[in-house]
Amino acid sequence: MTTNIRYKSRFMKSEESEDKQYVGFATLPNQVHRKSVKKGFDFTLMVAGESGLGKSTLVNSLFLTDLYKDRKLLNAEERINQTVEITKHTVDIEEKGVKLKLTIVDTPGFGDAVNNNECWKPITDYIDQQFEQYFRDESGLNRKNILDNRVHCCLYFIPPFGHGLRPVDVEFMKALHEKVNIVPLISKADCLTPNEVKKLKDRVRDEIEHFGIKVYQFPECDSDEEEEFKQMDKELKECTPFAVIGSNTVVEARGQRVRGRLYPWGIVEVENQSHCDFVKLRNMLIRSHMHDLKDVTCDVHYENYRAHCIQEMTSKLAQDNRTDSPLPILPLPTPDVETERLIKMKDEELKRMQEMLEKMQQQMHEKDQ
Amino acid sequence: MAATDVDIFSNEEKRNLSLGGHVGFDSLPDQLVSKSVTQGFCFNILCVGETGIGKSTLMNTLFNTMFENEEASHYQNGVYLRPRTYDLQESNVHLKLTIVDTVGFGDQINKEESYKPIVDYIDTQFENYLQEELKIKRSLFNYHDTRIHICLYFISPTGHSLKSLDLVTMKKLDSKVNIIPIIAKADTISKSELHKFKIKIMSELVSNGVQIYQFPTDDEAVTEINSSMNAHLPFAVVGSVEEVKVGNKTVRARQYPWGVVQVENESHCDFVKLREMLIRVNMEDLREQTHARHYELYRRCKLEEMGFKDTDPDSQPFSLQETYEAKRKEFLGDLQRKEEGMRQMFVNKVKETEGELKEKERELHEKFEQLKRMHQEEKKKVEEKRRELEEEMNAFNRRKVAAETLSLSQPLKKDKDKKNRSVKTENQSGVNLSNSKVMMAKANMEPLNCQSWWQAIQCCTCLVHSDAWRQGLF
């Protein structure tokens, strides 16, 4: 794992420097590592897309477990008027002493009904709910054990059978791009030849830009990173959206047992980089950018939500003149934009009234004369 | 019609005779064949499926040619159908092929109305044929038959089951057209998944009562192959127009990093089966079914809608002409009644307006009379007033003359008295004479300075002093 290698090498270097000048805070990364291992990590991943695109298979392949053991799939008849549900699966997995509490949020029924108007509404409501819950917990008195259920990443599955994004894809991503990190994926990529994959990726990228959808952007790497890392990063960026294939089965290929799909004309290996971008997705999602996804969720999406929420609340308070509030409001150090605007309005009104009074006084004065 | 024919035959005596030698009417089918070959065949395919699912590619692969096709966009507002007609020839057989594409199917967010344009198109083609049939001067033998003979329904290879849109659409179409469901882009499903998928699809179709086309098994020549094919429905196909070198042959295939999917390899996909069934074996049967089953159903529904029946209330056989006559009479009767009604209405309206107009006329007349009377009254009043004025003026003149003659002959004192008296009397006679008073006053103060009579009139002072005034000519 590249991250491990990175700071270990720094650690080695600092040991070699002179003892007199050695302060010792270069061990901070180690301490962070120890503490975080003890604390454990959590990650919430949402998968969204029409049924039959391989979402569950991909999740199983990503985390090498079988999360969807007893799933009930609906018939076409039952799906005509289906509504979108939100289901959560939580698993605790451990690797080399590092514990990860993984929550997968599934959205069965998305895009399955005949009339899919606003089928993304339950999903946006769910995300907002998680934000709201975290907001309350954070503003509460006892903040020791806050459960972070906020959705850190949303994998959106684009069907490979079309020529690009469909209206329902565009609408969904536009409704969610400011609430959660969206990572678009081209699913079931084993029905596309390499040329077709490239064409579709270009098409999807163009359409995403055209519609102004803000998908998750990989952070720029610092200039002092290693070349290998920079190269990887560049490749990663050029590869979006990832074309993935998932598999629940293990097959024998080239003398090894690999995850793959067996066809009469060949075997598709899930972890073969020339077959699909599964490895890149896994690296990005788990090995290098998991924490960045969490950070963006906390720093950008959640903060937006919080600011929006507080603004709404204070404007409501100003209107209703209520002393009690649903949440304890801390005295704001800077005047709120709302109140400032109100004050300005009132000032203008006063000015106008003063002018009118002067005019009237003048008129009366003239009359008297 | 066929039913009655059979009846006629069964009523007559039928005897089976054996022939002594070769007569030669076994060439009848050949004659038929040569006739139809010269006539040419026509076949119409409707492809229903989501955008990008491979409809155009499959057509190109099936007919081994490149039909011109632009890629459709996903952002159509609704579904519309795009028919294209091509003339193909193989050996000496001409085929007029029409391929109808559904553009925009499955792309909208609300797909509740997606099936309507398709159903409407199919009905329109039936309607056109019906119109042609019912014409007086018709030419059915060289009529370009645009009725859809086969609908290929492209199912998305999700691997789970049919989509809700698929089910709804197929239910609407199964009574109007022969449907063959196809699993498109089948190179994304592995063999075991495919088996399960097919079973699931068929069970869903059966449980929802969707009638797809069954290959006919009544003809001994093809019954075996057809019944085995029926078990393979829906066909899982892969289409490709690109050629790849495999071994020492060049075949149509799709090249992947992990292998090559050959279109015509039976173990890779069911394309060959589809081609066999659709084109090589059952094309004629499809046309027949369209005409005999779907078109007849449409025709029956349509004519019943219009009110035609095969038997009248006494359950006597009713011919089309009689029904037509009856309908026509009814229609004409209706028309007459409506005309009558409208005429009545018109007459009533005219009467009404006439009455109103008369009323108005009367009113106007009255008003006119009233005004006239008022006018006359006023005139009389004015006349009276004028007479009074004249009298007063005359009286005044006389008094004035009298006063003047008196003042001339008598001393001033008496003059003044008389003047005052006369002035008083004059004053008493009203406001009209105040002018005269002013004129008198002015006359005593200002001198005469007018030369002519006209000027004198203009100038009051002169008037008083002029001889004419003194003499009372005024």
PDB file of C-alpha atoms in Angstrom, chain B residues 118-293:
ATOM      1  CA  ILE B 118     -46.598   2.513 -31.263  1.00  0.00           C
ATOM      2  CA  VAL B 119     -50.189   1.309 -30.926  1.00  0.00           C
ATOM      3  CA  ASP B 120     -51.401   4.285 -32.933  1.00  0.00           C
ATOM      4  CA  TYR B 121     -48.970   3.538 -35.731  1.00  0.00           C
ATOM      5  CA  ILE B 122     -50.031  -0.078 -35.978  1.00  0.00           C
ATOM      6  CA  ASP B 123     -53.689   0.911 -35.985  1.00  0.00           C
ATOM      7  CA  THR B 124     -53.088   3.493 -38.662  1.00  0.00           C
ATOM      8  CA  GLN B 125     -51.558   0.882 -40.956  1.00  0.00           C
ATOM      9  CA  PHE B 126     -54.553  -1.383 -40.398  1.00  0.00           C
ATOM     10  CA  GLU B 127     -56.873   1.521 -41.006  1.00  0.00           C
ATOM     11  CA  ASN B 128     -55.176   2.361 -44.299  1.00  0.00           C
ATOM     12  CA  TYR B 129     -55.562  -1.203 -45.440  1.00  0.00           C
ATOM     13  CA  LEU B 130     -59.204  -1.253 -44.372  1.00  0.00           C
ATOM     14  CA  GLN B 131     -59.868   1.942 -46.265  1.00  0.00           C
ATOM     15  CA  GLU B 132     -58.295   0.469 -49.347  1.00  0.00           C
ATOM     16  CA  GLU B 133     -60.403  -2.665 -48.951  1.00  0.00           C
ATOM     17  CA  LEU B 134     -63.610  -0.707 -48.621  1.00  0.00           C
ATOM     18  CA  LYS B 135     -62.949   1.481 -51.588  1.00  0.00           C
ATOM     19  CA  ILE B 136     -65.164   1.183 -54.633  1.00  0.00           C
ATOM     20  CA  LYS B 137     -62.305   1.284 -57.071  1.00  0.00           C
ATOM     21  CA  ARG B 138     -59.576  -0.593 -55.308  1.00  0.00           C
ATOM     22  CA  SER B 139     -56.354  -2.165 -56.350  1.00  0.00           C
ATOM     23  CA  LEU B 140     -55.359  -4.506 -53.585  1.00  0.00           C
ATOM     24  CA  PHE B 141     -52.924  -6.454 -55.658  1.00  0.00           C
ATOM     25  CA  ASN B 142     -50.509  -3.607 -56.069  1.00  0.00           C
ATOM     26  CA  TYR B 143     -51.293  -1.887 -52.798  1.00  0.00           C
ATOM     27  CA  HIS B 144     -48.179  -1.285 -50.734  1.00  0.00           C
ATOM     28  CA  ASP B 145     -49.055  -3.214 -47.616  1.00  0.00           C
ATOM     29  CA  THR B 146     -47.602  -1.353 -44.662  1.00  0.00           C
ATOM     30  CA  ARG B 147     -49.130  -3.464 -41.931  1.00  0.00           C
ATOM     31  CA  ILE B 148     -46.570  -4.586 -39.425  1.00  0.00           C
ATOM     32  CA  HIS B 149     -45.900  -8.284 -39.806  1.00  0.00           C
ATOM     33  CA  ILE B 150     -43.556  -8.732 -36.890  1.00  0.00           C
ATOM     34  CA  CYS B 151     -42.571  -6.773 -33.819  1.00  0.00           C
ATOM     35  CA  LEU B 152     -39.142  -7.519 -32.414  1.00  0.00           C
ATOM     36  CA  TYR B 153     -39.153  -6.479 -28.779  1.00  0.00           C
ATOM     37  CA  PHE B 154     -35.669  -5.859 -27.442  1.00  0.00           C
ATOM     38  CA  ILE B 155     -35.249  -6.760 -23.794  1.00  0.00           C
ATOM     39  CA  SER B 156     -32.440  -5.195 -21.802  1.00  0.00           C
ATOM     40  CA  PRO B 157     -30.003  -7.838 -20.490  1.00  0.00           C
ATOM     41  CA  THR B 158     -30.329  -7.075 -16.812  1.00  0.00           C
ATOM     42  CA  GLY B 159     -30.297 -10.709 -15.895  1.00  0.00           C
ATOM     43  CA  HIS B 160     -33.145 -10.425 -13.403  1.00  0.00           C
ATOM     44  CA  SER B 161     -36.467 -10.146 -15.219  1.00  0.00           C
ATOM     45  CA  LEU B 162     -38.480  -7.979 -17.550  1.00  0.00           C
ATOM     46  CA  LYS B 163     -38.675  -4.277 -16.889  1.00  0.00           C
ATOM     47  CA  SER B 164     -42.026  -2.814 -15.954  1.00  0.00           C
ATOM     48  CA  LEU B 165     -42.107  -0.806 -19.173  1.00  0.00           C
ATOM     49  CA  ASP B 166     -41.539  -3.975 -21.202  1.00  0.00           C
ATOM     50  CA  LEU B 167     -44.457  -5.710 -19.572  1.00  0.00           C
ATOM     51  CA  VAL B 168     -46.845  -2.831 -20.025  1.00  0.00           C
ATOM     52  CA  THR B 169     -45.892  -2.307 -23.659  1.00  0.00           C
ATOM     53  CA  MET B 170     -46.040  -5.955 -24.631  1.00  0.00           C
ATOM     54  CA  LYS B 171     -49.458  -6.331 -23.093  1.00  0.00           C
ATOM     55  CA  LYS B 172     -50.726  -3.507 -25.231  1.00  0.00           C
ATOM     56  CA  LEU B 173     -49.173  -4.877 -28.388  1.00  0.00           C
ATOM     57  CA  ASP B 174     -49.837  -8.597 -28.182  1.00  0.00           C
ATOM     58  CA  SER B 175     -53.327  -8.405 -29.668  1.00  0.00           C
ATOM     59  CA  LYS B 176     -52.266  -6.212 -32.546  1.00  0.00           C
ATOM     60  CA  VAL B 177     -49.075  -7.631 -33.859  1.00  0.00           C
ATOM     61  CA  ASN B 178     -46.890 -10.746 -33.748  1.00  0.00           C
ATOM     62  CA  ILE B 179     -44.316 -10.207 -31.023  1.00  0.00           C
ATOM     63  CA  ILE B 180     -41.005 -11.987 -30.804  1.00  0.00           C
ATOM     64  CA  PRO B 181     -39.082 -10.989 -27.675  1.00  0.00           C
ATOM     65  CA  ILE B 182     -35.325 -10.812 -28.031  1.00  0.00           C
ATOM     66  CA  ILE B 183     -32.642 -10.395 -25.412  1.00  0.00           C
ATOM     67  CA  ALA B 184     -30.331  -7.776 -26.813  1.00  0.00           C
ATOM     68  CA  LYS B 185     -26.591  -7.407 -26.169  1.00  0.00           C
ATOM     69  CA  ALA B 186     -26.533 -10.954 -24.929  1.00  0.00           C
ATOM     70  CA  ASP B 187     -22.757 -11.037 -24.661  1.00  0.00           C
ATOM     71  CA  THR B 188     -23.038  -9.576 -21.189  1.00  0.00           C
ATOM     72  CA  ILE B 189     -24.844 -12.588 -19.771  1.00  0.00           C
ATOM     73  CA  SER B 190     -23.092 -15.828 -18.990  1.00  0.00           C
ATOM     74  CA  LYS B 191     -24.641 -19.157 -19.945  1.00  0.00           C
ATOM     75  CA  SER B 192     -26.082 -20.071 -16.568  1.00  0.00           C
ATOM     76  CA  GLU B 193     -27.495 -16.604 -16.002  1.00  0.00           C
ATOM     77  CA  LEU B 194     -28.991 -16.690 -19.466  1.00  0.00           C
ATOM     78  CA  HIS B 195     -30.851 -19.896 -18.788  1.00  0.00           C
ATOM     79  CA  LYS B 196     -32.381 -18.502 -15.615  1.00  0.00           C
ATOM     80  CA  PHE B 197     -33.163 -15.214 -17.289  1.00  0.00           C
ATOM     81  CA  LYS B 198     -35.031 -16.860 -20.158  1.00  0.00           C
ATOM     82  CA  ILE B 199     -37.113 -18.966 -17.823  1.00  0.00           C
ATOM     83  CA  LYS B 200     -37.947 -15.938 -15.728  1.00  0.00           C
ATOM     84  CA  ILE B 201     -39.000 -13.897 -18.741  1.00  0.00           C
ATOM     85  CA  MET B 202     -41.210 -16.599 -20.178  1.00  0.00           C
ATOM     86  CA  SER B 203     -42.886 -17.242 -16.851  1.00  0.00           C
ATOM     87  CA  GLU B 204     -43.563 -13.557 -16.412  1.00  0.00           C
ATOM     88  CA  LEU B 205     -45.052 -13.314 -19.874  1.00  0.00           C
ATOM     89  CA  VAL B 206     -47.254 -16.332 -19.282  1.00  0.00           C
ATOM     90  CA  SER B 207     -48.404 -15.211 -15.857  1.00  0.00           C
ATOM     91  CA  ASN B 208     -49.375 -11.812 -17.204  1.00  0.00           C
ATOM     92  CA  GLY B 209     -51.209 -13.238 -20.199  1.00  0.00           C
ATOM     93  CA  VAL B 210     -48.977 -11.773 -22.883  1.00  0.00           C
ATOM     94  CA  GLN B 211     -49.387 -13.693 -26.128  1.00  0.00           C
ATOM     95  CA  ILE B 212     -46.183 -13.791 -28.056  1.00  0.00           C
ATOM     96  CA  TYR B 213     -45.837 -15.308 -31.477  1.00  0.00           C
ATOM     97  CA  GLN B 214     -45.545 -19.052 -31.470  1.00  0.00           C
ATOM     98  CA  PHE B 215     -43.873 -20.611 -34.473  1.00  0.00           C
ATOM     99  CA  PRO B 216     -46.461 -22.736 -36.219  1.00  0.00           C
ATOM    100  CA  THR B 217     -46.301 -26.446 -35.605  1.00  0.00           C
ATOM    101  CA  ASP B 218     -49.112 -27.627 -37.849  1.00  0.00           C
ATOM    102  CA  ASP B 219     -47.082 -27.971 -41.018  1.00  0.00           C
ATOM    103  CA  GLU B 220     -45.178 -31.291 -40.954  1.00  0.00           C
ATOM    104  CA  ALA B 221     -42.291 -29.891 -42.900  1.00  0.00           C
ATOM    105  CA  VAL B 222     -41.346 -27.376 -40.280  1.00  0.00           C
ATOM    106  CA  THR B 223     -43.081 -28.614 -37.174  1.00  0.00           C
ATOM    107  CA  GLU B 224     -39.992 -30.157 -35.665  1.00  0.00           C
ATOM    108  CA  ILE B 225     -37.727 -27.237 -36.061  1.00  0.00           C
ATOM    109  CA  ASN B 226     -40.383 -24.792 -35.010  1.00  0.00           C
ATOM    110  CA  SER B 227     -41.299 -26.565 -31.834  1.00  0.00           C
ATOM    111  CA  SER B 228     -37.675 -26.791 -30.795  1.00  0.00           C
ATOM    112  CA  MET B 229     -37.247 -23.116 -31.518  1.00  0.00           C
ATOM    113  CA  ASN B 230     -40.289 -22.284 -29.471  1.00  0.00           C
ATOM    114  CA  ALA B 231     -38.440 -23.654 -26.499  1.00  0.00           C
ATOM    115  CA  HIS B 232     -35.545 -21.266 -27.073  1.00  0.00           C
ATOM    116  CA  LEU B 233     -37.579 -18.139 -26.858  1.00  0.00           C
ATOM    117  CA  PRO B 234     -36.653 -15.400 -26.135  1.00  0.00           C
ATOM    118  CA  PHE B 235     -33.632 -15.430 -28.432  1.00  0.00           C
ATOM    119  CA  ALA B 236     -30.443 -13.983 -26.982  1.00  0.00           C
ATOM    120  CA  VAL B 237     -28.762 -12.162 -29.810  1.00  0.00           C
ATOM    121  CA  VAL B 238     -25.609 -10.279 -30.484  1.00  0.00           C
ATOM    122  CA  GLY B 239     -25.323  -8.043 -33.509  1.00  0.00           C
ATOM    123  CA  SER B 240     -22.241  -6.875 -35.290  1.00  0.00           C
ATOM    124  CA  VAL B 241     -21.242  -5.562 -38.666  1.00  0.00           C
ATOM    125  CA  GLU B 242     -17.526  -5.646 -37.992  1.00  0.00           C
ATOM    126  CA  GLU B 243     -15.502  -8.545 -39.263  1.00  0.00           C
ATOM    127  CA  VAL B 244     -12.846 -10.266 -37.223  1.00  0.00           C
ATOM    128  CA  LYS B 245     -10.376 -12.890 -38.319  1.00  0.00           C
ATOM    129  CA  VAL B 246     -10.869 -16.074 -36.335  1.00  0.00           C
ATOM    130  CA  GLY B 247      -8.679 -18.965 -37.226  1.00  0.00           C
ATOM    131  CA  ASN B 248      -8.490 -18.704 -40.971  1.00  0.00           C
ATOM    132  CA  LYS B 249     -11.941 -17.290 -41.535  1.00  0.00           C
ATOM    133  CA  THR B 250     -13.278 -13.804 -41.358  1.00  0.00           C
ATOM    134  CA  VAL B 251     -16.541 -13.723 -39.501  1.00  0.00           C
ATOM    135  CA  ARG B 252     -18.794 -11.101 -38.133  1.00  0.00           C
ATOM    136  CA  ALA B 253     -17.920 -10.784 -34.492  1.00  0.00           C
ATOM    137  CA  ARG B 254     -17.191  -8.515 -31.572  1.00  0.00           C
ATOM    138  CA  GLN B 255     -13.609  -8.390 -30.374  1.00  0.00           C
ATOM    139  CA  TYR B 256     -12.994  -8.152 -26.662  1.00  0.00           C
ATOM    140  CA  PRO B 257      -9.729  -8.304 -24.724  1.00  0.00           C
ATOM    141  CA  TRP B 258     -10.874 -11.619 -23.316  1.00  0.00           C
ATOM    142  CA  GLY B 259     -12.205 -13.225 -26.439  1.00  0.00           C
ATOM    143  CA  VAL B 260     -14.158 -12.900 -29.611  1.00  0.00           C
ATOM    144  CA  VAL B 261     -17.946 -13.231 -29.693  1.00  0.00           C
ATOM    145  CA  GLN B 262     -18.959 -14.661 -33.032  1.00  0.00           C
ATOM    146  CA  VAL B 263     -22.361 -13.662 -34.224  1.00  0.00           C
ATOM    147  CA  GLU B 264     -23.018 -16.789 -36.225  1.00  0.00           C
ATOM    148  CA  ASN B 265     -21.706 -19.217 -33.679  1.00  0.00           C
ATOM    149  CA  GLU B 266     -24.643 -21.061 -32.180  1.00  0.00           C
ATOM    150  CA  SER B 267     -22.892 -21.645 -28.909  1.00  0.00           C
ATOM    151  CA  HIS B 268     -22.240 -17.946 -28.498  1.00  0.00           C
ATOM    152  CA  CYS B 269     -25.694 -16.578 -29.190  1.00  0.00           C
ATOM    153  CA  ASP B 270     -29.042 -17.326 -30.807  1.00  0.00           C
ATOM    154  CA  PHE B 271     -28.615 -15.077 -33.804  1.00  0.00           C
ATOM    155  CA  VAL B 272     -28.645 -17.942 -36.280  1.00  0.00           C
ATOM    156  CA  LYS B 273     -31.851 -19.283 -34.750  1.00  0.00           C
ATOM    157  CA  LEU B 274     -33.497 -15.895 -35.047  1.00  0.00           C
ATOM    158  CA  ARG B 275     -32.501 -15.565 -38.654  1.00  0.00           C
ATOM    159  CA  GLU B 276     -33.748 -19.061 -39.455  1.00  0.00           C
ATOM    160  CA  MET B 277     -37.056 -18.484 -37.818  1.00  0.00           C
ATOM    161  CA  LEU B 278     -37.668 -14.970 -38.911  1.00  0.00           C
ATOM    162  CA  ILE B 279     -36.519 -15.002 -42.482  1.00  0.00           C
ATOM    163  CA  ARG B 280     -35.888 -18.463 -43.769  1.00  0.00           C
ATOM    164  CA  VAL B 281     -38.777 -20.440 -42.398  1.00  0.00           C
ATOM    165  CA  ASN B 282     -41.648 -18.386 -41.115  1.00  0.00           C
ATOM    166  CA  MET B 283     -41.758 -15.118 -42.963  1.00  0.00           C
ATOM    167  CA  GLU B 284     -44.783 -16.101 -44.980  1.00  0.00           C
ATOM    168  CA  ASP B 285     -46.544 -17.429 -41.920  1.00  0.00           C
ATOM    169  CA  LEU B 286     -45.975 -14.130 -40.163  1.00  0.00           C
ATOM    170  CA  ARG B 287     -47.614 -12.290 -43.027  1.00  0.00           C
ATOM    171  CA  GLU B 288     -50.538 -14.655 -42.996  1.00  0.00           C
ATOM    172  CA  GLN B 289     -51.023 -14.355 -39.269  1.00  0.00           C
ATOM    173  CA  THR B 290     -50.977 -10.607 -39.507  1.00  0.00           C
ATOM    174  CA  HIS B 291     -53.629 -10.659 -42.158  1.00  0.00           C
ATOM    175  CA  ALA B 292     -55.780 -13.482 -40.864  1.00  0.00           C
ATOM    176  CA  ARG B 293     -55.650 -12.838 -37.172  1.00  0.00           C
TER     177      ARG B 293
END
